PDB file of C-alpha atoms in Angstrom:
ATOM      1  CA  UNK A   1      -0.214  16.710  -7.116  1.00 42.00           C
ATOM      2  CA  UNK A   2       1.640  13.939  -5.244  1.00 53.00           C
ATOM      3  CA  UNK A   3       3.982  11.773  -6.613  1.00 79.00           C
ATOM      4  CA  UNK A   4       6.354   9.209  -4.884  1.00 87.00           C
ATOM      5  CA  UNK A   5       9.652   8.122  -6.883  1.00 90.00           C
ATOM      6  CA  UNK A   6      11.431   4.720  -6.021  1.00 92.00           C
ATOM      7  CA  UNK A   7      14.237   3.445  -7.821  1.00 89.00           C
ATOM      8  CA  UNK A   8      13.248  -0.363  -8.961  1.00 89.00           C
ATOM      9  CA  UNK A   9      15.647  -2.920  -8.042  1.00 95.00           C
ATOM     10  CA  UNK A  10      18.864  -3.230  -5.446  1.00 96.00           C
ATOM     11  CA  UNK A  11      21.140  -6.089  -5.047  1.00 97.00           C
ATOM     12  CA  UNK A  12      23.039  -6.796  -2.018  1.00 97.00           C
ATOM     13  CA  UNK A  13      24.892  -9.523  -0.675  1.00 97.00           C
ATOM     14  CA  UNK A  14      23.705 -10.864   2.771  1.00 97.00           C
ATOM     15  CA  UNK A  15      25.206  -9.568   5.769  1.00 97.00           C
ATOM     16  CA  UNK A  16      26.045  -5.863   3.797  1.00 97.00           C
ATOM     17  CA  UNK A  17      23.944  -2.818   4.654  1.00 97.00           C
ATOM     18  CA  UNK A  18      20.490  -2.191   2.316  1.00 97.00           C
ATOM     19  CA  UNK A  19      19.650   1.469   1.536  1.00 97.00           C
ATOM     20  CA  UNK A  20      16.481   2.651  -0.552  1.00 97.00           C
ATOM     21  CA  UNK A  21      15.850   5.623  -1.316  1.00 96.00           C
ATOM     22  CA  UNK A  22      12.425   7.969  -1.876  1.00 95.00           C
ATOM     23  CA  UNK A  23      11.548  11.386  -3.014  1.00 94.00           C
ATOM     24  CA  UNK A  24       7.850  13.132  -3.072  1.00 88.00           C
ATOM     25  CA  UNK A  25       6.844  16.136  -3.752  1.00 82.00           C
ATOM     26  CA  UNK A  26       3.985  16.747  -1.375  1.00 75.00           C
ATOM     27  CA  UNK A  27       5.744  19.387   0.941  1.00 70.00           C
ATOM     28  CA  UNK A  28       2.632  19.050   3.162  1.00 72.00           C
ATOM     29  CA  UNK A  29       3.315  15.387   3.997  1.00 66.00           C
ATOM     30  CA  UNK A  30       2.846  14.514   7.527  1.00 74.00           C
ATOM     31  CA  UNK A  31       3.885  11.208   8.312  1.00 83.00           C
ATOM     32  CA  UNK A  32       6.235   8.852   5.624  1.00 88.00           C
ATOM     33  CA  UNK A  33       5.895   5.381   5.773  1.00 91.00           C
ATOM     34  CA  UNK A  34       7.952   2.124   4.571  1.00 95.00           C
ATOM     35  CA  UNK A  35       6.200  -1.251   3.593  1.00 94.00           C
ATOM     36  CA  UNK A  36       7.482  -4.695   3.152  1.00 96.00           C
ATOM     37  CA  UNK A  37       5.714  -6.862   0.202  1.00 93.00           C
ATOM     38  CA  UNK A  38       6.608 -10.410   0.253  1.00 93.00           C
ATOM     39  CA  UNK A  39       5.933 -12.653  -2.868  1.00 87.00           C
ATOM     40  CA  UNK A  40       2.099 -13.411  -3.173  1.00 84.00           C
ATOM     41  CA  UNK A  41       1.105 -11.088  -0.040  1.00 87.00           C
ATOM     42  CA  UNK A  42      -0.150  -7.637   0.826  1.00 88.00           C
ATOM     43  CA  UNK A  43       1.581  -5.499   2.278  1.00 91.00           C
ATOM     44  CA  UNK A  44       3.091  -4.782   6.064  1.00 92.00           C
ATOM     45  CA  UNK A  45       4.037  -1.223   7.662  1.00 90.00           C
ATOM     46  CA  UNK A  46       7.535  -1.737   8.424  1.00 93.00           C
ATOM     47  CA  UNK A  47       8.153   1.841   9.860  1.00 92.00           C
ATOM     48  CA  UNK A  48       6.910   5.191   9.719  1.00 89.00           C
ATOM     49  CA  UNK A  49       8.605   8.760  10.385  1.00 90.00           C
ATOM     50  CA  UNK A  50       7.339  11.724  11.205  1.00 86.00           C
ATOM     51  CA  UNK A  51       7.907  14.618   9.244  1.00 83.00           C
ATOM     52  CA  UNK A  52       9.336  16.974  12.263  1.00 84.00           C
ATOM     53  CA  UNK A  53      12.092  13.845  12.412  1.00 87.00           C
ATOM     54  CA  UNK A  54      15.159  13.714  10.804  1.00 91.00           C
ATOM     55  CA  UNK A  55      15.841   9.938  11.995  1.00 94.00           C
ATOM     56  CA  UNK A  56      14.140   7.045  12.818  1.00 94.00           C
ATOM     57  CA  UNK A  57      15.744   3.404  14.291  1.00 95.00           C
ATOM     58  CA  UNK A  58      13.878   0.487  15.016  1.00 92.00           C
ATOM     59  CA  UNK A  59      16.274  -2.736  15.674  1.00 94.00           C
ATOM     60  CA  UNK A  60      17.969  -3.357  11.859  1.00 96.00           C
ATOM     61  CA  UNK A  61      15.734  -0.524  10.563  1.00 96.00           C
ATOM     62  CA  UNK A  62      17.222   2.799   9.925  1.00 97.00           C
ATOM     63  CA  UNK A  63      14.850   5.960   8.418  1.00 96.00           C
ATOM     64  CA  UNK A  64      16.425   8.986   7.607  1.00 96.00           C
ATOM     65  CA  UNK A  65      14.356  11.826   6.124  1.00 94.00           C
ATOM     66  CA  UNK A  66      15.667  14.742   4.536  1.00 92.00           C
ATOM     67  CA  UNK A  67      12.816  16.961   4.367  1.00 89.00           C
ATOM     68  CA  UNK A  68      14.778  20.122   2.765  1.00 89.00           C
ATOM     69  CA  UNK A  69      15.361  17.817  -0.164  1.00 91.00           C
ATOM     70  CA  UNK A  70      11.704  15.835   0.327  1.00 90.00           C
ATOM     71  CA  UNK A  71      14.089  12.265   0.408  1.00 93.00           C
ATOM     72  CA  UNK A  72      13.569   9.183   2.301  1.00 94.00           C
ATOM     73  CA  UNK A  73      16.019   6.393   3.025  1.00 96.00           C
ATOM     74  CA  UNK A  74      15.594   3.185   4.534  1.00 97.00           C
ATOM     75  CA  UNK A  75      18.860   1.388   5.697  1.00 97.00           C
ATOM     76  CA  UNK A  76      18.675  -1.967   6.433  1.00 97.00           C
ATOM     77  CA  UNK A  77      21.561  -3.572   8.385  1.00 97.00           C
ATOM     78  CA  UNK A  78      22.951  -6.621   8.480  1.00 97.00           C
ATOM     79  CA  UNK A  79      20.548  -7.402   5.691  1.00 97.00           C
ATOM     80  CA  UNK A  80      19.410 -11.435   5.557  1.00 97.00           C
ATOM     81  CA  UNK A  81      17.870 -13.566   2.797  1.00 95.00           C
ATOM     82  CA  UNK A  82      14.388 -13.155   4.448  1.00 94.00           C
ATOM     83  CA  UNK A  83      14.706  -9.441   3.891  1.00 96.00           C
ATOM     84  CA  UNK A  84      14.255  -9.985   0.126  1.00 96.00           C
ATOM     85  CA  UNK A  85      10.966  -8.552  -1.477  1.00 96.00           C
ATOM     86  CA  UNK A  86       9.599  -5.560  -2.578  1.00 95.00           C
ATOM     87  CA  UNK A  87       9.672  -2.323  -0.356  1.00 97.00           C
ATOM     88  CA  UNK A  88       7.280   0.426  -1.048  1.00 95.00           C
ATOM     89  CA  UNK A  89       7.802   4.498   0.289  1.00 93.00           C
ATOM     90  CA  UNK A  90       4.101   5.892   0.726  1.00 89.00           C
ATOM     91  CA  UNK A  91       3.122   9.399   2.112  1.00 85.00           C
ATOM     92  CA  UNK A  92      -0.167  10.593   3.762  1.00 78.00           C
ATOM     93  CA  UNK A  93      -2.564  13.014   2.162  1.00 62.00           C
ATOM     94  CA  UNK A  94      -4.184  16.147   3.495  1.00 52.00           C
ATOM     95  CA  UNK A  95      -4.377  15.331   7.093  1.00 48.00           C
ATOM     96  CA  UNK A  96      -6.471  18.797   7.588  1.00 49.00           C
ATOM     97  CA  UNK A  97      -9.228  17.127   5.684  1.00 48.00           C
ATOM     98  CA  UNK A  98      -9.657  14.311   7.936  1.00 47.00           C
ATOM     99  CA  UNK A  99      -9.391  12.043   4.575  1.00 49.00           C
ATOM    100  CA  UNK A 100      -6.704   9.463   5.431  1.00 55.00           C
ATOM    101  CA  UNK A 101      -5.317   7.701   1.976  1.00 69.00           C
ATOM    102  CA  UNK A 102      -1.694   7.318   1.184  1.00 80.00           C
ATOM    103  CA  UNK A 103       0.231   8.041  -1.611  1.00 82.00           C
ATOM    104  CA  UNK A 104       2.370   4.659  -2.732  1.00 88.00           C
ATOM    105  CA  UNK A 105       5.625   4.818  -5.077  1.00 90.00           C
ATOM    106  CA  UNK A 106       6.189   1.951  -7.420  1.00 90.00           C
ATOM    107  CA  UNK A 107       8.188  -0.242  -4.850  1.00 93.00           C
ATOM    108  CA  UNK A 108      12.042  -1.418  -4.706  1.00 95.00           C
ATOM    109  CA  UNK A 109      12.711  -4.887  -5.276  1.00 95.00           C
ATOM    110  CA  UNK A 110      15.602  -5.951  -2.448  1.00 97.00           C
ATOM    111  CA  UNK A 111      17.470  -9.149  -3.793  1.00 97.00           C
ATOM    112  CA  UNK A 112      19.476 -10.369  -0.983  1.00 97.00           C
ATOM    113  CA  UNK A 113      22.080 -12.812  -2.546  1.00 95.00           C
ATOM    114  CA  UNK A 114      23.808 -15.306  -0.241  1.00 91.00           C
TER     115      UNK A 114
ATOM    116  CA  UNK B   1      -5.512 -14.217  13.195  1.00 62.00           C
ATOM    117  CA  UNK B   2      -7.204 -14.204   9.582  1.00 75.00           C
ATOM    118  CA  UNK B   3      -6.710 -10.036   9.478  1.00 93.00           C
ATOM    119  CA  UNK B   4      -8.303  -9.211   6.158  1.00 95.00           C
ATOM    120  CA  UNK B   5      -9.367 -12.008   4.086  1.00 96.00           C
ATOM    121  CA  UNK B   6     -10.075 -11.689   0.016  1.00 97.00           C
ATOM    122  CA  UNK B   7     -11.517 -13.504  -2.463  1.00 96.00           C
ATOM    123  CA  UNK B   8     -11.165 -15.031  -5.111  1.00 96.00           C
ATOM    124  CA  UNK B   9      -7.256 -15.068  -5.079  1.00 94.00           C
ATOM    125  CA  UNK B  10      -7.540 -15.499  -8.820  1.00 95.00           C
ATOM    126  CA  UNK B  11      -9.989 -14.425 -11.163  1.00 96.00           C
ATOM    127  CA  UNK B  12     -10.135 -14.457 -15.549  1.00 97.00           C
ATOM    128  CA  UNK B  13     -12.968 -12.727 -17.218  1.00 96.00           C
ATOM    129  CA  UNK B  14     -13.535 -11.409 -20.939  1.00 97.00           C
ATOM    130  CA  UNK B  15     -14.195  -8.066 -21.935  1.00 97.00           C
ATOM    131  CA  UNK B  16     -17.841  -6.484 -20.289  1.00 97.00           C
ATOM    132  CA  UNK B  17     -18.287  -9.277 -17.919  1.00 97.00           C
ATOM    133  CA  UNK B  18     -19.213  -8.213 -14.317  1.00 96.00           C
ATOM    134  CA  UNK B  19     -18.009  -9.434 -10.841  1.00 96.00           C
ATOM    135  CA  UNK B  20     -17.574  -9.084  -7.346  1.00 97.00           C
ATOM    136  CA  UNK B  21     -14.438  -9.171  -5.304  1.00 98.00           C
ATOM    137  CA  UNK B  22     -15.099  -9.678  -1.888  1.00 97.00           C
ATOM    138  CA  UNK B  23     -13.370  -8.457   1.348  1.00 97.00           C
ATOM    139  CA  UNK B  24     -13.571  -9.110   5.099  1.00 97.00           C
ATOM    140  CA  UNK B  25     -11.679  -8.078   8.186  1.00 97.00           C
ATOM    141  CA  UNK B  26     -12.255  -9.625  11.445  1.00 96.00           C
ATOM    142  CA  UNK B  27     -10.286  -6.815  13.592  1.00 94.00           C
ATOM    143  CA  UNK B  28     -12.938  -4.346  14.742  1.00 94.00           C
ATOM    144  CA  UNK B  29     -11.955  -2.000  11.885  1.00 93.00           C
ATOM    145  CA  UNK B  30     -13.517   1.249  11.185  1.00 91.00           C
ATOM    146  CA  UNK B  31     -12.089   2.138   7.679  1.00 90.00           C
ATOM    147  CA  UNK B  32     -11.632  -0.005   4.660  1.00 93.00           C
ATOM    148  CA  UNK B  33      -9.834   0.434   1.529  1.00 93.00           C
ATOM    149  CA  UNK B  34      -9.678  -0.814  -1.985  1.00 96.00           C
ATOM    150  CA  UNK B  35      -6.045  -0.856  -4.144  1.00 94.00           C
ATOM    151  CA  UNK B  36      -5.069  -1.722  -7.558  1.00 95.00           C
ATOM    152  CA  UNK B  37      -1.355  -2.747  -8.052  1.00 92.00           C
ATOM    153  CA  UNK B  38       0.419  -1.931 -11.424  1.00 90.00           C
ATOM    154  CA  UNK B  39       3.767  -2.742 -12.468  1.00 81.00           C
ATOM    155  CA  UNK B  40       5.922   0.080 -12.324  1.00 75.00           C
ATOM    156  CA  UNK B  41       3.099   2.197 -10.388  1.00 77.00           C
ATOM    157  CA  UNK B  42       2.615   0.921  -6.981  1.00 82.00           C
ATOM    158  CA  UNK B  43      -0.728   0.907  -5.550  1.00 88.00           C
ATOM    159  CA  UNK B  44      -3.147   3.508  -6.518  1.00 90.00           C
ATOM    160  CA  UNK B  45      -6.757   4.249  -4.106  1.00 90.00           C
ATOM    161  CA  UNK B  46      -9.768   3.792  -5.954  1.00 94.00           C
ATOM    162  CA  UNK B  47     -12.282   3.829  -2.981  1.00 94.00           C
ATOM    163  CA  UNK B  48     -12.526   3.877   0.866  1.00 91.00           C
ATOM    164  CA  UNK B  49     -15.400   3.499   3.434  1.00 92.00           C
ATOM    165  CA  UNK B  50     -13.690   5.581   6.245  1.00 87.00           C
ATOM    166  CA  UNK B  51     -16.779   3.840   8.202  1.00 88.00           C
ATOM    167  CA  UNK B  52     -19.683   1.965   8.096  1.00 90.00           C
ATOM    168  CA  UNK B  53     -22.319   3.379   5.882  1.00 89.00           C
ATOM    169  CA  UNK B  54     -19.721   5.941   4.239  1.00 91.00           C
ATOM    170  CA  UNK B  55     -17.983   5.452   0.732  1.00 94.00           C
ATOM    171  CA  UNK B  56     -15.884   7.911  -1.141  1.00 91.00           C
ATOM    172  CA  UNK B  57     -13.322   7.625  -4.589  1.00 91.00           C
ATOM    173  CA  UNK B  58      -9.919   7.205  -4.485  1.00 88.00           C
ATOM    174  CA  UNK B  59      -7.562   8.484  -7.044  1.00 86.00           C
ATOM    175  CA  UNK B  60      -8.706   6.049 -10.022  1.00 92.00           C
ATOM    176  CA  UNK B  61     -13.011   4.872  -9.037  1.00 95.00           C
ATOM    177  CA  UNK B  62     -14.088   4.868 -12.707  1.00 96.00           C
ATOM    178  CA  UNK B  63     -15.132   1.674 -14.158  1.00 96.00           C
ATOM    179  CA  UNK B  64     -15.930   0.307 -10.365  1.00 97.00           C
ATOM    180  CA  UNK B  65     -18.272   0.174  -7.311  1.00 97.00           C
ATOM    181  CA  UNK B  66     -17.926  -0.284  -3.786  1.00 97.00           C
ATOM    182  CA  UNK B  67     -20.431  -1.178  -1.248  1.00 97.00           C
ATOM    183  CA  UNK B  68     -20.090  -0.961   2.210  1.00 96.00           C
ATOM    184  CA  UNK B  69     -22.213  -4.259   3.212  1.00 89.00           C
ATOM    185  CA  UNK B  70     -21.354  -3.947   7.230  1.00 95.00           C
ATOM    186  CA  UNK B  71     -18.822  -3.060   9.536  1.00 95.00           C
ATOM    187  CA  UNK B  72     -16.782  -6.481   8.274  1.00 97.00           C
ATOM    188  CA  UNK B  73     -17.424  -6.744   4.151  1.00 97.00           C
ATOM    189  CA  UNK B  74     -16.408  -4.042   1.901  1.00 97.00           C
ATOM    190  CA  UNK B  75     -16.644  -4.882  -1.797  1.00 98.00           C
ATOM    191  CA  UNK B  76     -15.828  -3.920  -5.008  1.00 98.00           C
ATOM    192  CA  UNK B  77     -17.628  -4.847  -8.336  1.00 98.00           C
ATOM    193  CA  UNK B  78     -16.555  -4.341 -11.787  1.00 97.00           C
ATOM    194  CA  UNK B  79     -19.947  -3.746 -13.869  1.00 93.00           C
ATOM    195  CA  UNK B  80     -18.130  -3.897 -17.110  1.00 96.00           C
ATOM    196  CA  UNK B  81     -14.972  -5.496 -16.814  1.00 96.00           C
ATOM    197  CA  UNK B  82     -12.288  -3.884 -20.014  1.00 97.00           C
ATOM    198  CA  UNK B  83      -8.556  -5.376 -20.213  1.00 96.00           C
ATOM    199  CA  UNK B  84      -7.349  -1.547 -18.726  1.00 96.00           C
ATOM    200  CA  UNK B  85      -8.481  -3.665 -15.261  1.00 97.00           C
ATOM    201  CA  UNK B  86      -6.170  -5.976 -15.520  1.00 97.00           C
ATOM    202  CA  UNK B  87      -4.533  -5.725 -12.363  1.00 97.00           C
ATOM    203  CA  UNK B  88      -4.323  -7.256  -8.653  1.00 95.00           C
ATOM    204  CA  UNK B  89      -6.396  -5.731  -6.330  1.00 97.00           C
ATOM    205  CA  UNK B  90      -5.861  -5.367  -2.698  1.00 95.00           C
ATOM    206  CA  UNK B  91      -8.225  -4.594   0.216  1.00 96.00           C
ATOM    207  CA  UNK B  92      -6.883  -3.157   3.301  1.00 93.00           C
ATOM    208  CA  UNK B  93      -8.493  -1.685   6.831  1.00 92.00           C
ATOM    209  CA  UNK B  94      -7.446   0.409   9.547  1.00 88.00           C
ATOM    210  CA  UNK B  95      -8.504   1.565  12.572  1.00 85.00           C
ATOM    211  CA  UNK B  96      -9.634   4.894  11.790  1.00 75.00           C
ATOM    212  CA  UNK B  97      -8.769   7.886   9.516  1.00 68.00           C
ATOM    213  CA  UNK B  98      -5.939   8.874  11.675  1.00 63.00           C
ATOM    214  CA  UNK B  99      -2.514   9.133  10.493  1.00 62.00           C
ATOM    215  CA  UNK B 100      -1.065   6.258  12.780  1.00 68.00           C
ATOM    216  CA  UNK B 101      -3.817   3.823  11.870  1.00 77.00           C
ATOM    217  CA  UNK B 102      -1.349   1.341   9.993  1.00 81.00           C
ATOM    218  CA  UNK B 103      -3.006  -0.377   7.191  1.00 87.00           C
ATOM    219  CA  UNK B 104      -3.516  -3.929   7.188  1.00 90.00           C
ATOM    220  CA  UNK B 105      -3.773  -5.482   3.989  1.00 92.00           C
ATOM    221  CA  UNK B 106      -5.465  -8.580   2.346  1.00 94.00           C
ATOM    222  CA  UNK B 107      -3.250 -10.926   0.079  1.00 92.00           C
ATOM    223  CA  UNK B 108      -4.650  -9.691  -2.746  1.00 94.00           C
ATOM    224  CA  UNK B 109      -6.631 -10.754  -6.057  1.00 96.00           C
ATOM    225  CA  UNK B 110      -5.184 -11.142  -9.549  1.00 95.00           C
ATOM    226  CA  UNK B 111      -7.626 -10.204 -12.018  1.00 97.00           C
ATOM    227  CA  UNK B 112      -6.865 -11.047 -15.848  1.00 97.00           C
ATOM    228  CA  UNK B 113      -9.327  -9.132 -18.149  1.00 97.00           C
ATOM    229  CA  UNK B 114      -9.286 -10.720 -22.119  1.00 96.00           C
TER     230      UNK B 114
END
């Protein structure tokens, strides 16, 4: 079955480089996604890879995907105070079945300190 | 922009009581979506409506039902509420089934079973 591993907390300092990490096991995995969860919110799509990528940037964001090794990163540069919250890897499900639900890990919490 | 709305935001019942949580997106959205949030196990599906008139379960629909009241409303209603549903609850939609339909989620609802 699938199953999404996050670490559970990183601390940076603001203005230093954020990197979380993911690994799944679904090898069949189509697309890989990062969301942002702010305090008392649901949750936004950040970004999203493809799995015939290897990298992914979108203005701060960096996604690299190693698919050999089924890991995801998310590097966040220049990482501000606003950045803190909790950061969840999710991967899509059986695309040939039409049935569109996505696998969540258990999140990173990002504490930004000043 | 209200997106997807839920309610109530915050929600106590005792053991076997029944409710409703209530969800409503006002974005056009074909497919709807019903999360519960853990600590320490991200979000896990219990149902989706990929579209109006259509339900199906998730990875954890025991102990819950779903109606798909129009294109809008999609709720979910604990018959017999146990403490094992503690949890907050999020509703999401997206566009369609497809892969790069992004979800957009509600802000959630806390539910405290005693």
């Amino acid at each position: 079955g699938e199953d999404v591993e996050q670490s559970l907390f990183l601390s940076v300092r603001e203005g230093d480089s954020s990197v979380i990490n993911c690994t799944y096991t679904d090898s069949s995995s189509t697309y890989l996604y990062w969301y942002k969860q702010e305090p008392g919110a649901g949750l936004q799509l950040l970004t999203y890879i493809f799995s015939n990528m290897d990298m992914k940037q979108d203005q701060r964001l960096t996604v690299l995907l190693n698919k050999k090794d089924k890991h995801l990163s998310l590097r966040i540069a220049d990482t501000q105070t606003g950045d803190s919250a909790i950061y969840f890897c999710a991967e899509s499900m059986s695309p040939d079945t039409g049935r569109r639900a996505l696998t969540f890990g258990s999140g990173t919490r990002l504490q930004v300190q000043p | 922009n209200a997106g997807v709305t839920q309610t109530p935001k915050f929600q106590v019942l005792k053991t076997g009581q029944s409710m409703t949580l209530q969800c409503a997106q006002d974005m056009n959205h074909n497919s709807m979506y019903w999360y519960r949030q853990d600590p320490g196990m991200g979000l896990r599906l219990i149902y989706y409506s990929a579209s109006e008139g259509t339900t199906d379960k998730g990875e954890v629909p025991n102990g819950y039902n779903v109606s798909r009241l129009n294109k809008r409303e999609f709720s979910l209603r604990l018959e017999s509420a146990a403490p094992s549903q503690t949890s907050v609850y999020f509703c999401a939609s997206s566009a369609g089934l497809g892969l790069l339909s992004p979800l957009h989620f509600g802000n959630g609802t806390r539910l405290t079973v005693t």
